[in-house]
């Protein structure tokens, strides 16, 4: 750990102590409309709402070296040029530190007696990114230097920007006014917005042409203007507009100077577009720059960001947890990652390019499970947005674009797990808030936007869809795929130029998914509980009936002897069965059947989990997705067999599905295993970062498994359903404080040697301080519950009256 950095738990920061981390280690900036990704060397880019349709600065993915473009400061001191973040020049620094914090990144570099700190953040509710720059002279002589800023503008529509140069090289337009650089490409025609990059201090010069500042045959590591120590006040006409400022500084010994660069996205609204022909109306941009030219306002904006995050996190804090990894992930980093997945779904990260996948239907529904306690009102709106991408027959657009909220027609629907996830997100929202009005909100359908059908109709439509679309074993049809996007049982693709997932005819297909059956069981229980809460026992009983029927089918058709079969292919042959040569056991069907209540009375749940332990689990890696991995491509199984063994869905450790197993162990009351399994994939608990490579503070989608040549190497950090589900595991199942429709359940499942812990939970306006004691060394089972000193039967804290009050709870484990 110490090799590249460490957690600063008190400040809720991860401190990176050398810039050459094994992979770029990212932070995510912004949580309203303006977002940025930012690496430890200030790499990354910024966008407004939608990384494809409103990208503000340019970034080249799959670059070499990795992570080349960004928000750079160059220092020219005598003959030396350097960056406080080390890149792109990579001049060795006397000191380097990057602190990734709650929505900000603070990079500090020192060289030749000068220290430059760049604090990058997006203030709450503003469409700006601020870089507060502090230059300190730590030496005994006056330091004279030039500081240059640099961003490269993106022409807003990122796909066009990176593919259509015959057009883009001729459209770039900028204006400059004082220290404000305005990027206004396509503004003359249909755009009514622009990007501003300004400096709050007087400048000695600027550049807006990349060729002038960087040079056609130079790179960001040796830009001509910086080498020369001078900008040339260039104006970009076409080609590649950039924003660069030159600031000349003379700083006395021991003194420092602070100022800021401001990157803003401005929409003109109803303002007149032009002041004069070819002269854009810049009134709003001027106001933004004027506002942040007061350093007290910059500091105030940063303080507001800090307050916002601390307030958000105060909804769930567990200050005394016997395991440090669980504590810091649950209290800080897991919630930070949940904010990112809620906002970005699977669209934009170091691995998602912001142009491929927008918001995922199943993904965004699951993301709500870990986010809803933070900002329930935003979760509410998201649920309604997602529901309106459902079609009236129950299918759903698999993905949609955040700006337009319209489904992606190229991918379409037919992923048959999709509809059911809406039930989980909706129930999580109602459990958190008690707000049943969401169920009566009209949402419309993608094919019938004017429909007044409510959210509750959508939910019933989802259940009906699953019930209606079942195969020969009575199990749900899989369609293009279920949660495992790569289990494409109807694809049969021989052609490398086509998508596994949407090729193949799903109409009339018989391929079935046991995972969807388990998810249906879970959803049916959730919905029955919701109906009971709503006072509709008849509906609850109807759902109980569906649960019982599907449960019977699962137990009769899908038990393979020692675990649950994964699926039945288009010919009705089992997948994930002892009868298979490879892919004998899969993780998802064990998890979802158990979560849905299968195997509870007949010992199968325990057996299924023991099989997971035997064939899939490794304490240092987590659980592989299946065993044995597929060594050859199978036409009848699709993309799952396309990956080299041990990677991704072909028996990689896919973190997301591990979390379900953690819940299963907790349900079975095995606190030791619940925690050990939790730690097996926990990034904070990883020790060798040259092997793990990804960020130690957020989950990655996948770690190469024991079946791969590179076990333990993680990939695709940040945007994974693991974020939400791990928060659910840690907060609701291990620490065990779980929202119910009618109160807060206290049902921890911990190792027997834990003596106790405390959770502070804000729930429906009331703050509960819950102390859990374990005097008899139990794993699970609350023996007594004292609420403000009064004994309560069972383990649910009844709803307290009066928002803003505080309730103190004492729970004792025992029997
Ligand atoms: C990946 C999956 C992912 C899917 C998205 C596949 O190639 O392996 O993890 O869900 O693409 O379309
Ligand atoms: C990542 C996708 O975003 C998610 O929707 C899917 O369930 C998993 N991969 C597994 O394929």
PDB file of N, CA and C in Angstrom, residues 292-322:
ATOM      1  N   UNK A 292     -15.899  34.526  -9.757  1.00  0.00           N
ATOM      2  CA  UNK A 292     -14.828  33.730  -9.154  1.00  0.00           C
ATOM      3  C   UNK A 292     -13.490  34.464  -9.140  1.00  0.00           C
ATOM      4  N   UNK A 293     -13.491  35.720  -9.562  1.00  0.00           N
ATOM      5  CA  UNK A 293     -12.248  36.485  -9.476  1.00  0.00           C
ATOM      6  C   UNK A 293     -11.985  36.931  -8.045  1.00  0.00           C
ATOM      7  N   UNK A 294     -12.967  36.786  -7.210  1.00  0.00           N
ATOM      8  CA  UNK A 294     -12.796  37.054  -5.786  1.00  0.00           C
ATOM      9  C   UNK A 294     -12.398  35.721  -5.121  1.00  0.00           C
ATOM     10  N   UNK A 295     -11.181  35.642  -4.622  1.00  0.00           N
ATOM     11  CA  UNK A 295     -10.711  34.365  -4.057  1.00  0.00           C
ATOM     12  C   UNK A 295     -11.563  33.912  -2.870  1.00  0.00           C
ATOM     13  N   UNK A 296     -12.207  34.871  -2.212  1.00  0.00           N
ATOM     14  CA  UNK A 296     -13.085  34.487  -1.092  1.00  0.00           C
ATOM     15  C   UNK A 296     -14.277  33.691  -1.637  1.00  0.00           C
ATOM     16  N   UNK A 297     -14.715  34.027  -2.840  1.00  0.00           N
ATOM     17  CA  UNK A 297     -15.832  33.276  -3.442  1.00  0.00           C
ATOM     18  C   UNK A 297     -15.362  31.867  -3.828  1.00  0.00           C
ATOM     19  N   UNK A 298     -14.147  31.781  -4.335  1.00  0.00           N
ATOM     20  CA  UNK A 298     -13.590  30.460  -4.668  1.00  0.00           C
ATOM     21  C   UNK A 298     -13.509  29.606  -3.401  1.00  0.00           C
ATOM     22  N   UNK A 299     -12.967  30.180  -2.359  1.00  0.00           N
ATOM     23  CA  UNK A 299     -12.846  29.419  -1.108  1.00  0.00           C
ATOM     24  C   UNK A 299     -14.224  29.066  -0.553  1.00  0.00           C
ATOM     25  N   UNK A 300     -15.151  29.978  -0.708  1.00  0.00           N
ATOM     26  CA  UNK A 300     -16.516  29.717  -0.243  1.00  0.00           C
ATOM     27  C   UNK A 300     -17.144  28.582  -1.032  1.00  0.00           C
ATOM     28  N   UNK A 301     -16.877  28.540  -2.327  1.00  0.00           N
ATOM     29  CA  UNK A 301     -17.439  27.475  -3.160  1.00  0.00           C
ATOM     30  C   UNK A 301     -16.860  26.129  -2.753  1.00  0.00           C
ATOM     31  N   UNK A 302     -15.574  26.114  -2.420  1.00  0.00           N
ATOM     32  CA  UNK A 302     -14.954  24.861  -1.982  1.00  0.00           C
ATOM     33  C   UNK A 302     -15.537  24.435  -0.633  1.00  0.00           C
ATOM     34  N   UNK A 303     -15.719  25.409   0.246  1.00  0.00           N
ATOM     35  CA  UNK A 303     -16.307  25.093   1.558  1.00  0.00           C
ATOM     36  C   UNK A 303     -17.724  24.545   1.382  1.00  0.00           C
ATOM     37  N   UNK A 304     -18.457  25.091   0.416  1.00  0.00           N
ATOM     38  CA  UNK A 304     -19.823  24.605   0.173  1.00  0.00           C
ATOM     39  C   UNK A 304     -19.799  23.155  -0.308  1.00  0.00           C
ATOM     40  N   UNK A 305     -18.804  22.840  -1.122  1.00  0.00           N
ATOM     41  CA  UNK A 305     -18.669  21.456  -1.591  1.00  0.00           C
ATOM     42  C   UNK A 305     -18.388  20.522  -0.411  1.00  0.00           C
ATOM     43  N   UNK A 306     -17.475  20.948   0.454  1.00  0.00           N
ATOM     44  CA  UNK A 306     -17.151  20.130   1.631  1.00  0.00           C
ATOM     45  C   UNK A 306     -18.406  19.906   2.479  1.00  0.00           C
ATOM     46  N   UNK A 307     -19.145  20.991   2.707  1.00  0.00           N
ATOM     47  CA  UNK A 307     -20.360  20.879   3.531  1.00  0.00           C
ATOM     48  C   UNK A 307     -21.362  19.933   2.890  1.00  0.00           C
ATOM     49  N   UNK A 308     -21.533  20.090   1.575  1.00  0.00           N
ATOM     50  CA  UNK A 308     -22.508  19.245   0.873  1.00  0.00           C
ATOM     51  C   UNK A 308     -22.179  17.766   1.078  1.00  0.00           C
ATOM     52  N   UNK A 309     -20.896  17.438   0.911  1.00  0.00           N
ATOM     53  CA  UNK A 309     -20.528  16.023   1.028  1.00  0.00           C
ATOM     54  C   UNK A 309     -20.670  15.512   2.454  1.00  0.00           C
ATOM     55  N   UNK A 310     -20.260  16.340   3.410  1.00  0.00           N
ATOM     56  CA  UNK A 310     -20.362  15.875   4.792  1.00  0.00           C
ATOM     57  C   UNK A 310     -21.820  15.678   5.170  1.00  0.00           C
ATOM     58  N   UNK A 311     -22.668  16.562   4.667  1.00  0.00           N
ATOM     59  CA  UNK A 311     -24.081  16.408   4.946  1.00  0.00           C
ATOM     60  C   UNK A 311     -24.621  15.119   4.306  1.00  0.00           C
ATOM     61  N   UNK A 312     -24.220  14.880   3.057  1.00  0.00           N
ATOM     62  CA  UNK A 312     -24.682  13.657   2.391  1.00  0.00           C
ATOM     63  C   UNK A 312     -24.256  12.427   3.178  1.00  0.00           C
ATOM     64  N   UNK A 313     -22.976  12.403   3.547  1.00  0.00           N
ATOM     65  CA  UNK A 313     -22.449  11.201   4.212  1.00  0.00           C
ATOM     66  C   UNK A 313     -23.047  11.009   5.597  1.00  0.00           C
ATOM     67  N   UNK A 314     -23.564  12.086   6.168  1.00  0.00           N
ATOM     68  CA  UNK A 314     -24.086  11.939   7.529  1.00  0.00           C
ATOM     69  C   UNK A 314     -25.351  11.094   7.561  1.00  0.00           C
ATOM     70  N   UNK A 315     -25.905  10.759   6.417  1.00  0.00           N
ATOM     71  CA  UNK A 315     -27.065   9.866   6.409  1.00  0.00           C
ATOM     72  C   UNK A 315     -26.681   8.454   6.846  1.00  0.00           C
ATOM     73  N   UNK A 316     -25.421   8.086   6.643  1.00  0.00           N
ATOM     74  CA  UNK A 316     -24.969   6.769   7.131  1.00  0.00           C
ATOM     75  C   UNK A 316     -23.514   6.850   7.564  1.00  0.00           C
ATOM     76  N   UNK A 317     -23.265   6.751   8.816  1.00  0.00           N
ATOM     77  CA  UNK A 317     -21.895   6.698   9.311  1.00  0.00           C
ATOM     78  C   UNK A 317     -21.794   5.640  10.396  1.00  0.00           C
ATOM     79  N   UNK A 318     -20.764   4.815  10.267  1.00  0.00           N
ATOM     80  CA  UNK A 318     -20.513   3.803  11.293  1.00  0.00           C
ATOM     81  C   UNK A 318     -19.131   4.096  11.861  1.00  0.00           C
ATOM     82  N   UNK A 319     -19.074   4.830  12.964  1.00  0.00           N
ATOM     83  CA  UNK A 319     -17.776   5.336  13.413  1.00  0.00           C
ATOM     84  C   UNK A 319     -16.881   4.313  14.100  1.00  0.00           C
ATOM     85  N   UNK A 320     -17.422   3.232  14.624  1.00  0.00           N
ATOM     86  CA  UNK A 320     -16.547   2.293  15.345  1.00  0.00           C
ATOM     87  C   UNK A 320     -16.785   0.884  14.846  1.00  0.00           C
ATOM     88  N   UNK A 321     -16.201   0.590  13.719  1.00  0.00           N
ATOM     89  CA  UNK A 321     -16.360  -0.748  13.158  1.00  0.00           C
ATOM     90  C   UNK A 321     -15.046  -1.494  13.393  1.00  0.00           C
ATOM     91  N   UNK A 322     -15.100  -2.710  13.871  1.00  0.00           N
ATOM     92  CA  UNK A 322     -13.863  -3.427  14.159  1.00  0.00           C
ATOM     93  C   UNK A 322     -12.992  -3.699  12.927  1.00  0.00           C
TER      94      UNK A 322
END
